[in-house]
mmCIF file of C-alpha atoms in Angstrom:
data_model
loop_
_atom_site.group_PDB
_atom_site.id
_atom_site.type_symbol
_atom_site.label_atom_id
_atom_site.label_comp_id
_atom_site.label_asym_id
_atom_site.label_seq_id
_atom_site.Cartn_x
_atom_site.Cartn_y
_atom_site.Cartn_z
ATOM 1 C CA MET R 1 -0.266 -0.186 -0.228
ATOM 2 C CA ILE R 2 1.351 3.460 -0.887
ATOM 3 C CA GLU R 3 0.983 5.971 2.860
ATOM 4 C CA ALA R 4 2.077 8.635 1.087
ATOM 5 C CA VAL R 5 3.299 11.187 -1.701
ATOM 6 C CA LEU R 6 5.235 14.020 -1.351
ATOM 7 C CA ILE R 7 6.315 16.445 -3.718
ATOM 8 C CA PHE R 8 8.825 19.251 -2.774
ATOM 9 C CA ASN R 9 11.699 21.149 -4.892
ATOM 10 C CA LEU R 10 15.381 20.986 -3.774
ATOM 11 C CA HIS R 11 14.950 23.401 -0.998
ATOM 12 C CA GLY R 12 12.418 21.414 0.698
ATOM 13 C CA THR R 13 9.655 22.908 0.139
ATOM 14 C CA PRO R 14 6.792 21.107 -0.056
ATOM 15 C CA ARG R 15 4.644 20.883 -3.651
ATOM 16 C CA LEU R 16 2.176 18.648 -3.033
ATOM 17 C CA SER R 17 1.254 15.729 0.075
ATOM 18 C CA LYS R 18 -0.619 13.304 -0.176
ATOM 19 C CA PHE R 19 -0.988 11.344 2.774
ATOM 20 C CA TYR R 20 -2.935 7.907 2.532
ATOM 21 C CA ARG R 21 -3.458 6.947 6.258
ATOM 22 C CA HIS R 22 -4.372 9.562 8.432
ATOM 23 C CA TYR R 23 -1.427 11.921 10.534
ATOM 24 C CA SER R 24 -1.291 14.568 12.605
ATOM 25 C CA GLU R 25 -1.272 18.034 10.939
ATOM 26 C CA GLN R 26 2.225 18.063 12.927
ATOM 27 C CA LYS R 27 3.570 14.772 12.109
ATOM 28 C CA GLN R 28 2.615 14.902 8.469
ATOM 29 C CA GLN R 29 4.734 18.630 8.558
ATOM 30 C CA GLN R 30 7.828 16.032 10.581
ATOM 31 C CA ILE R 31 7.305 13.577 7.536
ATOM 32 C CA ILE R 32 7.764 15.884 4.481
ATOM 33 C CA ARG R 33 11.144 17.688 6.715
ATOM 34 C CA GLN R 34 12.560 13.969 7.280
ATOM 35 C CA VAL R 35 12.508 12.293 4.259
ATOM 36 C CA TYR R 36 13.651 15.754 2.565
ATOM 37 C CA GLN R 37 16.860 15.654 4.400
ATOM 38 C CA ILE R 38 16.902 12.101 3.611
ATOM 39 C CA VAL R 39 16.262 12.265 -0.260
ATOM 40 C CA ALA R 40 18.572 15.403 -0.968
ATOM 41 C CA LYS R 41 21.736 14.205 -0.055
ATOM 42 C CA ARG R 42 21.691 10.941 -1.857
ATOM 43 C CA GLY R 43 24.490 11.564 -3.937
ATOM 44 C CA GLU R 44 23.447 10.504 -7.885
ATOM 45 C CA ALA R 45 24.413 7.379 -8.229
ATOM 46 C CA VAL R 46 23.010 5.785 -5.813
ATOM 47 C CA CYS R 47 19.745 3.937 -5.935
ATOM 48 C CA ASN R 48 16.196 5.019 -5.550
ATOM 49 C CA PHE R 49 15.366 3.218 -2.901
ATOM 50 C CA ILE R 50 15.075 3.394 0.632
ATOM 51 C CA GLU R 51 14.867 0.116 2.851
ATOM 52 C CA GLY R 52 13.449 0.634 6.475
ATOM 53 C CA GLY R 53 10.919 4.036 7.086
ATOM 54 C CA ASP R 54 10.967 3.571 10.688
ATOM 55 C CA THR R 55 12.601 5.919 11.939
ATOM 56 C CA ILE R 56 10.682 8.668 9.831
ATOM 57 C CA LEU R 57 6.749 7.191 9.683
ATOM 58 C CA GLY R 58 7.343 4.381 12.680
ATOM 59 C CA ASP R 59 7.280 1.706 10.785
ATOM 60 C CA LYS R 60 10.041 -0.863 9.908
ATOM 61 C CA SER R 61 8.620 -2.396 6.645
ATOM 62 C CA LEU R 62 8.429 0.599 4.677
ATOM 63 C CA LYS R 63 10.317 1.767 2.040
ATOM 64 C CA ILE R 64 10.202 5.950 0.374
ATOM 65 C CA ILE R 65 10.992 5.476 -3.168
ATOM 66 C CA TYR R 66 11.649 8.318 -5.661
ATOM 67 C CA ARG R 67 12.832 10.185 -8.354
ATOM 68 C CA HIS R 68 14.308 13.680 -9.301
ATOM 69 C CA TYR R 69 13.112 16.002 -11.690
ATOM 70 C CA ALA R 70 14.783 19.076 -12.229
ATOM 71 C CA THR R 71 14.301 21.227 -9.321
ATOM 72 C CA LEU R 72 11.789 18.891 -7.680
ATOM 73 C CA TYR R 73 11.603 15.373 -5.753
ATOM 74 C CA ILE R 74 8.879 12.806 -6.265
ATOM 75 C CA VAL R 75 9.038 10.315 -3.481
ATOM 76 C CA PHE R 76 6.222 7.500 -2.512
ATOM 77 C CA CYS R 77 6.083 6.209 0.978
ATOM 78 C CA VAL R 78 5.369 2.676 0.364
ATOM 79 C CA ASP R 79 4.793 -0.072 2.410
ATOM 80 C CA SER R 80 6.760 -4.202 1.921
ATOM 81 C CA SER R 81 4.060 -5.520 -0.288
ATOM 82 C CA GLU R 82 4.878 -2.753 -3.685
ATOM 83 C CA SER R 83 7.593 -3.427 -5.866
ATOM 84 C CA GLU R 84 10.361 -0.745 -5.663
ATOM 85 C CA LEU R 85 10.171 -1.055 -9.899
ATOM 86 C CA ALA R 86 6.601 -0.832 -10.036
ATOM 87 C CA ILE R 87 5.906 2.299 -7.990
ATOM 88 C CA LEU R 88 9.301 3.896 -10.142
ATOM 89 C CA ASP R 89 7.512 3.894 -12.849
ATOM 90 C CA LEU R 90 4.285 4.691 -11.805
ATOM 91 C CA ILE R 91 5.941 8.220 -10.786
ATOM 92 C CA GLN R 92 7.636 7.856 -14.058
ATOM 93 C CA VAL R 93 3.939 7.446 -15.322
ATOM 94 C CA PHE R 94 2.875 10.514 -13.135
ATOM 95 C CA VAL R 95 5.723 12.560 -14.347
ATOM 96 C CA GLU R 96 4.674 11.886 -18.311
ATOM 97 C CA ILE R 97 1.299 12.126 -17.687
ATOM 98 C CA LEU R 98 1.525 15.535 -16.092
ATOM 99 C CA ASP R 99 4.165 16.079 -18.791
ATOM 100 C CA LYS R 100 1.096 15.709 -21.457
ATOM 101 C CA CYS R 101 -1.511 18.261 -19.466
ATOM 102 C CA PHE R 102 0.970 20.730 -18.962
ATOM 103 C CA ARG R 103 3.091 20.571 -21.994
ATOM 104 C CA ASN R 104 6.351 19.920 -20.400
ATOM 105 C CA VAL R 105 4.843 20.310 -16.709
ATOM 106 C CA CYS R 106 7.092 22.382 -14.293
ATOM 107 C CA GLU R 107 7.421 23.666 -10.526
ATOM 108 C CA LEU R 108 5.217 26.596 -10.961
ATOM 109 C CA ASP R 109 2.014 24.003 -12.895
ATOM 110 C CA LEU R 110 2.231 22.927 -8.954
ATOM 111 C CA ILE R 111 1.967 25.854 -7.611
ATOM 112 C CA PHE R 112 -0.670 27.146 -9.825
ATOM 113 C CA HIS R 113 -2.498 23.940 -10.636
ATOM 114 C CA VAL R 114 -2.675 22.108 -7.280
ATOM 115 C CA ASP R 115 -6.043 21.312 -7.757
ATOM 116 C CA LYS R 116 -5.656 19.455 -11.661
ATOM 117 C CA VAL R 117 -1.951 17.853 -10.563
ATOM 118 C CA HIS R 118 -4.475 16.016 -7.399
ATOM 119 C CA TYR R 119 -7.523 15.090 -9.722
ATOM 120 C CA VAL R 120 -4.923 13.231 -12.005
ATOM 121 C CA LEU R 121 -2.887 11.739 -8.340
ATOM 122 C CA ASN R 122 -6.781 9.698 -7.597
ATOM 123 C CA GLU R 123 -7.142 8.447 -11.157
ATOM 124 C CA ILE R 124 -4.252 6.575 -10.220
ATOM 125 C CA ILE R 125 -4.389 5.897 -6.641
ATOM 126 C CA ILE R 126 -7.383 6.146 -4.612
ATOM 127 C CA GLY R 127 -6.684 5.172 -0.780
ATOM 128 C CA GLY R 128 -3.476 3.639 -1.557
ATOM 129 C CA LEU R 129 -3.991 1.373 -3.498
ATOM 130 C CA VAL R 130 -2.660 2.499 -7.651
ATOM 131 C CA ILE R 131 -6.395 1.470 -9.403
ATOM 132 C CA GLU R 132 -4.746 2.904 -12.419
ATOM 133 C CA ASN R 133 -1.704 2.889 -14.371
ATOM 134 C CA SER R 134 -2.166 2.788 -18.190
ATOM 135 C CA MET R 135 -1.130 6.028 -19.504
ATOM 136 C CA SER R 136 -4.448 5.596 -22.659
ATOM 137 C CA SER R 137 -6.750 5.212 -19.888
ATOM 138 C CA ILE R 138 -5.722 8.128 -17.978
ATOM 139 C CA LEU R 139 -5.201 10.182 -20.508
ATOM 140 C CA GLN R 140 -8.892 9.608 -21.750
ATOM 141 C CA SER R 141 -10.446 10.390 -18.694
ATOM 142 C CA LEU R 142 -8.729 13.450 -18.119
ATOM 143 C CA GLU R 143 -10.103 14.680 -21.571
ATOM 144 C CA GLU R 144 -13.811 13.030 -20.628
ATOM 145 C CA GLN R 145 -13.415 15.606 -17.227
ATOM 146 C CA LYS R 146 -12.281 18.082 -19.681
ATOM 147 C CA LYS R 147 -15.056 17.518 -22.004
ATOM 148 C CA LEU R 148 -17.308 17.813 -18.848
ATOM 149 C CA GLU R 149 -15.484 21.121 -17.237
ATOM 150 C CA LYS R 150 -16.240 22.399 -20.710
ATOM 151 C CA ASN R 151 -19.488 21.958 -21.247
ATOM 152 C CA GLU R 152 -19.820 23.681 -17.788
ATOM 153 C CA ILE R 153 -18.776 26.429 -18.105
ATOM 154 C CA ASN R 154 -20.292 27.265 -22.086
ATOM 155 C CA LYS R 155 -23.810 26.823 -19.518
ATOM 156 C CA VAL R 156 -23.088 29.898 -17.659
ATOM 157 C CA PRO R 157 -24.206 33.325 -18.708
ATOM 158 C CA VAL R 158 -21.519 34.958 -19.753
ATOM 159 C CA LYS R 159 -22.624 38.220 -18.429
ATOM 160 C CA LEU R 160 -24.744 38.131 -15.281
ATOM 161 C CA ASP R 161 -25.794 41.269 -13.236
ATOM 162 C CA TYR R 162 -26.173 41.583 -8.606
ATOM 163 C CA TYR R 163 -29.839 40.013 -9.213
ATOM 164 C CA GLU R 164 -29.914 37.960 -11.515
ATOM 165 C CA ILE R 165 -26.712 36.016 -9.374
ATOM 166 C CA MET R 166 -28.848 36.214 -6.359
ATOM 167 C CA THR R 167 -31.363 34.150 -8.236
ATOM 168 C CA ILE R 168 -29.585 31.438 -9.264
ATOM 169 C CA LEU R 169 -28.314 31.322 -6.056
ATOM 170 C CA ASN R 170 -32.117 30.984 -4.052
ATOM 171 C CA THR R 171 -33.134 28.725 -7.401
ATOM 172 C CA ARG R 172 -29.931 26.095 -6.511
ATOM 173 C CA CYS R 173 -29.668 26.018 -2.691
ATOM 174 C CA HIS R 174 -34.106 25.614 -2.694
ATOM 175 C CA ASN R 175 -33.640 22.477 -5.203
#
């Protein structure tokens, strides 16, 4: 099971954090700091997974699996039932999908489009379990979502005055 997905920049600033096990806000911040400290000091020539997450997450069977892309670290904290290579492939799929969504994803995309990044992640992982790893299926789902959003935008009148807005809100509240 995937316990957490973390993305942070080279300075340790979190750009995305998704925990699939309940931790207090304080514990989440501590985990992010500790994972960053461990991952940031590793060299480029070492492997991309670290056994024994007991010092961070309190569970010896946990592993930290990460990839370094330009100015970002993408980190998955997983239990022993997950394959390291499968998670590395999943990280690659996640990044390639983000690349297609944002035309070469960068740190600013994660900052300004956090909702879309979470949506992509939720298409891949739900409740800590991988539900889809096919890029074509995920991209198709994203395209369908984009069409739905476009249809919703087209339904909204372009120019509304205060009275029209209040009428719409009152109608929605009473239905």
